[in-house]
One Martini backbone bead per residue (centre of mass of N, CA, C, O) as a GRO file, in nm:
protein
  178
    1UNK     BB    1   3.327   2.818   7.357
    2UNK     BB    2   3.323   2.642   7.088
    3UNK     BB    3   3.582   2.514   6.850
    4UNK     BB    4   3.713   2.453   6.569
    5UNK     BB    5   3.972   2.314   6.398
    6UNK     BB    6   4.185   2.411   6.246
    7UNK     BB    7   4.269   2.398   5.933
    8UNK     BB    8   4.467   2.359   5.689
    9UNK     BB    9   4.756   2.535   5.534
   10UNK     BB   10   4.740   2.542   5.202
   11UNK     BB   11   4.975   2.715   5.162
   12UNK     BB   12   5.198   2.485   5.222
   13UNK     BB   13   5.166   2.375   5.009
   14UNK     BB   14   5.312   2.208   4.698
   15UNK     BB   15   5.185   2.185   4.406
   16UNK     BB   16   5.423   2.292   4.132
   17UNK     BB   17   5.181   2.510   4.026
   18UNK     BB   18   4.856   2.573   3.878
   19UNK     BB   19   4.507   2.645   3.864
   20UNK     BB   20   4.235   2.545   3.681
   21UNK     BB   21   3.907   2.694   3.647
   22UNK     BB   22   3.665   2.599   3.520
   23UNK     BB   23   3.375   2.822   3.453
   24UNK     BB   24   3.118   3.008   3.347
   25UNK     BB   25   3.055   3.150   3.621
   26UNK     BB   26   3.161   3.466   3.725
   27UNK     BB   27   3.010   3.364   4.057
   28UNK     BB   28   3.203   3.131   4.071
   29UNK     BB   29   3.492   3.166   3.975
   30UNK     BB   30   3.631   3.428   4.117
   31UNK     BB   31   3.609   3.304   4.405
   32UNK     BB   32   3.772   3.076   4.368
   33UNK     BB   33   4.006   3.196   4.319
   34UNK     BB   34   4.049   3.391   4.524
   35UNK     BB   35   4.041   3.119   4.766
   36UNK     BB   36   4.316   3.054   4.637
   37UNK     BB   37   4.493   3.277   4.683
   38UNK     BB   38   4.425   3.336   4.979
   39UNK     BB   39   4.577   3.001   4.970
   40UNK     BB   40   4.874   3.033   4.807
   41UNK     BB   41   4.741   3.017   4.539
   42UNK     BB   42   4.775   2.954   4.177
   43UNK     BB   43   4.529   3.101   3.960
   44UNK     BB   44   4.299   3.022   3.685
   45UNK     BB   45   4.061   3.105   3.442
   46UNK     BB   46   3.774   2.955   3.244
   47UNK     BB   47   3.518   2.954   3.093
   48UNK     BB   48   3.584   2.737   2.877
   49UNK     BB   49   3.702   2.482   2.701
   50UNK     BB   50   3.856   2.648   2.492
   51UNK     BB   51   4.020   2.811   2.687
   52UNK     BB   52   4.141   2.598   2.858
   53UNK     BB   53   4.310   2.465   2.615
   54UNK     BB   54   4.485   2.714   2.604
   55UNK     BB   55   4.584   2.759   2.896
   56UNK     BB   56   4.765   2.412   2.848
   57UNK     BB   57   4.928   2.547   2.666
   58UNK     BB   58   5.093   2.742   2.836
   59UNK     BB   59   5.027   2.568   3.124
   60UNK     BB   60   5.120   2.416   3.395
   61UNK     BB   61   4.888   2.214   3.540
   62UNK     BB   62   4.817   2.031   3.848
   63UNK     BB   63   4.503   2.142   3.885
   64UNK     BB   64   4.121   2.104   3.826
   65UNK     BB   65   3.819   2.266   3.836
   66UNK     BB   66   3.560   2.117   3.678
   67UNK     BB   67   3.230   2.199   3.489
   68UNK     BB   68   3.006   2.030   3.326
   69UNK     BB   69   2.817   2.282   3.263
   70UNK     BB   70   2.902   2.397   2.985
   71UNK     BB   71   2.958   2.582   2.692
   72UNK     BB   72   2.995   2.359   2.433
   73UNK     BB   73   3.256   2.231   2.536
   74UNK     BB   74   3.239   2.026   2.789
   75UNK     BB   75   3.372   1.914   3.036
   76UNK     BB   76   3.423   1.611   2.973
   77UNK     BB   77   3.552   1.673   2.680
   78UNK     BB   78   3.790   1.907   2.768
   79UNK     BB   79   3.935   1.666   2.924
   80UNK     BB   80   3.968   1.462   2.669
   81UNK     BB   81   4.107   1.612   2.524
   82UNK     BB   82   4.347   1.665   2.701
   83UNK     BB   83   4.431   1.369   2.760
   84UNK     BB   84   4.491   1.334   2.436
   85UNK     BB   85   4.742   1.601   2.475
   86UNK     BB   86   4.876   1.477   2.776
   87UNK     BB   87   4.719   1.585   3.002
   88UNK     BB   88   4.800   1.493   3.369
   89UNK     BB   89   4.623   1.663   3.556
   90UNK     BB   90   4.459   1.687   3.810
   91UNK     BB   91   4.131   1.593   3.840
   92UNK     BB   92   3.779   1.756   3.903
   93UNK     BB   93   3.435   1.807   3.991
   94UNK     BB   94   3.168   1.989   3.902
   95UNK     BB   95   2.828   1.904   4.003
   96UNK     BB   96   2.561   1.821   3.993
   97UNK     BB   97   2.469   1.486   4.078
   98UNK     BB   98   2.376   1.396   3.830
   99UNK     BB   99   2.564   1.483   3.577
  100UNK     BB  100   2.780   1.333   3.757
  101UNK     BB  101   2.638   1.042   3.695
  102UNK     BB  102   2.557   1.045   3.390
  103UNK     BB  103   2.905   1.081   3.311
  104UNK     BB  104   3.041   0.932   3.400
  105UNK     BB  105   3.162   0.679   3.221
  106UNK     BB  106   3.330   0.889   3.097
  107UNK     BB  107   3.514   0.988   3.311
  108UNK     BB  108   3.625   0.754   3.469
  109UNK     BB  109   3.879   0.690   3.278
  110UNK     BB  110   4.011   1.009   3.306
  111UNK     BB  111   4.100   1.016   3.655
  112UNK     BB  112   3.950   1.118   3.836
  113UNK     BB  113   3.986   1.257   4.205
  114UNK     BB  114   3.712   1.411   4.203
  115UNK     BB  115   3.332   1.523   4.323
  116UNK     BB  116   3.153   1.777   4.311
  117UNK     BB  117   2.875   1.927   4.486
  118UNK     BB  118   2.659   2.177   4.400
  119UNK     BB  119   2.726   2.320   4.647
  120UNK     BB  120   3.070   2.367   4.770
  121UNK     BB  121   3.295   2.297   5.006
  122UNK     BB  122   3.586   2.460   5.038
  123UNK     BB  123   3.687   2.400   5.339
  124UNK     BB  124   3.687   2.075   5.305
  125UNK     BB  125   3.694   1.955   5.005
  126UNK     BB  126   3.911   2.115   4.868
  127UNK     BB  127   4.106   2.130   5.059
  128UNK     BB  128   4.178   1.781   5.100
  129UNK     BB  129   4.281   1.763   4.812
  130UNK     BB  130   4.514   1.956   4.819
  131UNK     BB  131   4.615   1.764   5.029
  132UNK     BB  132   4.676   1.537   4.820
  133UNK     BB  133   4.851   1.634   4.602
  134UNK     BB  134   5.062   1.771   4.732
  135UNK     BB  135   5.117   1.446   4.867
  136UNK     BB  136   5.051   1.225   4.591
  137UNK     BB  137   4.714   1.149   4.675
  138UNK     BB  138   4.554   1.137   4.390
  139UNK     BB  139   4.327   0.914   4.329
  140UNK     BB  140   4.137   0.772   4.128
  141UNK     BB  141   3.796   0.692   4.107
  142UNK     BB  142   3.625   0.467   4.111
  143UNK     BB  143   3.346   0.355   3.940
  144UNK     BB  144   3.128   0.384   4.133
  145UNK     BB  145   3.117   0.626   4.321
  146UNK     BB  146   2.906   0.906   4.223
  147UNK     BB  147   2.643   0.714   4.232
  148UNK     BB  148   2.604   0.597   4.506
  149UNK     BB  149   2.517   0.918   4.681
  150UNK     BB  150   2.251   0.870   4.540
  151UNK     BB  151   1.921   0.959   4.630
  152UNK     BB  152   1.599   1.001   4.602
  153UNK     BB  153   1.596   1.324   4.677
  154UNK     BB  154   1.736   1.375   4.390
  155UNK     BB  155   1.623   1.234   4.181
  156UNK     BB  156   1.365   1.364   4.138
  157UNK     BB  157   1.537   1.572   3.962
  158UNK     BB  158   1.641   1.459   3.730
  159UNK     BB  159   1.469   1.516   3.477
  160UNK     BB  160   1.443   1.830   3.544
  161UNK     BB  161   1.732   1.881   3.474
  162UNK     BB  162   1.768   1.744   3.220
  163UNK     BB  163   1.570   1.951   3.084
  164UNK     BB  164   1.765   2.205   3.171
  165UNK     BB  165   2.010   2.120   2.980
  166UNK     BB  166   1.862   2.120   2.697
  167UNK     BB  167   1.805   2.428   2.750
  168UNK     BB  168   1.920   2.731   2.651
  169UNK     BB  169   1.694   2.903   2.723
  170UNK     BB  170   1.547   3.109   2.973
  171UNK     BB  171   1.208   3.052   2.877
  172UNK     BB  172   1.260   2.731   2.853
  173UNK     BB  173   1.327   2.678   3.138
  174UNK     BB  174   1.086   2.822   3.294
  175UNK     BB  175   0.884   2.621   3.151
  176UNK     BB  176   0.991   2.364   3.251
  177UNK     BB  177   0.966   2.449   3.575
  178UNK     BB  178   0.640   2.500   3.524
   0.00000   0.00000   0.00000
């Protein structure tokens, strides 16, 4: 039986200080928390934008992994905010593929380091990126880089996306999604 190459162990690396998680949905936050910090990593989390910002006052942090779809301050937003207040830590983000595009234009800018589609696989994408911040190799993506590869079969859902984002009530986006 065939077995794949073990991955790099995240523990060895040194990022320098903790990560921190935006994430409003606490059943995908706190398992990034838990998997990074089972991976030697010390990790914070924040529902919120305006969370985020009260604990990058408090605390030094190396690396981001910011959704863009949050309530209140938006990822985007978060960030903007952050980059004024003089906060340089390496920054991703995760969200859908289209708002991943929609926002790009804001995002670009901002220095982002990498951009990941929910879900992600954290054993690839997520574990590469620590091994680049760790490494001192990660570096703002091109201009170009998230709209790239974005296909058809994504793209038809791009409209449905954009107003299930725009409803805030759970019973009118069942009535768009209907």
């Amino acid at each position: 039986e065939e077995t794949a190459p073990p991955l790099p162990d995240v523990a060895r690396i040194d990022l320098a200080g903790p990560i921190l998680v935006v994430e409003d949905r606490a059943d995908i936050r706190q398992p990034l928390i838990t998997w990074l910090e089972e991976h030697g990593c010390r990790a914070y989390g924040a529902g919120s934008g305006d969370e985020a910002v009260q604990l990058c006052a408090t605390h030094d942090f190396v690396f981001g992994l910011f959704d863009l779809d949050i309530p209140g301050m938006n990822g985007a937003a978060t960030i903007q905010r952050l980059r004024k207040l003089g906060n340089n830590m390496a920054i991703a983000v995760m969200s859908g593929p289209d708002l991943i595009a929609a926002q790009w234009p804001t995002l670009q800018p901002l220095g982002i380091v990498a951009c990941f589609a929910k879900p992600m696989n954290k054993e690839d994408e997520l574990t590469q990126t620590l091994l680049q911040v760790g490494r001192g190799e990660a570096f703002p993506l091109p201009l170009d880089q998230p709209g790239q590869g974005i296909g058809a079969d994504i793209a038809v859902f791009h409209d449905l996306s954009a107003a299930l984002q725009e409803e805030a009530q759970t019973t009118g986006r069942l009535k768009t999604i209907v």
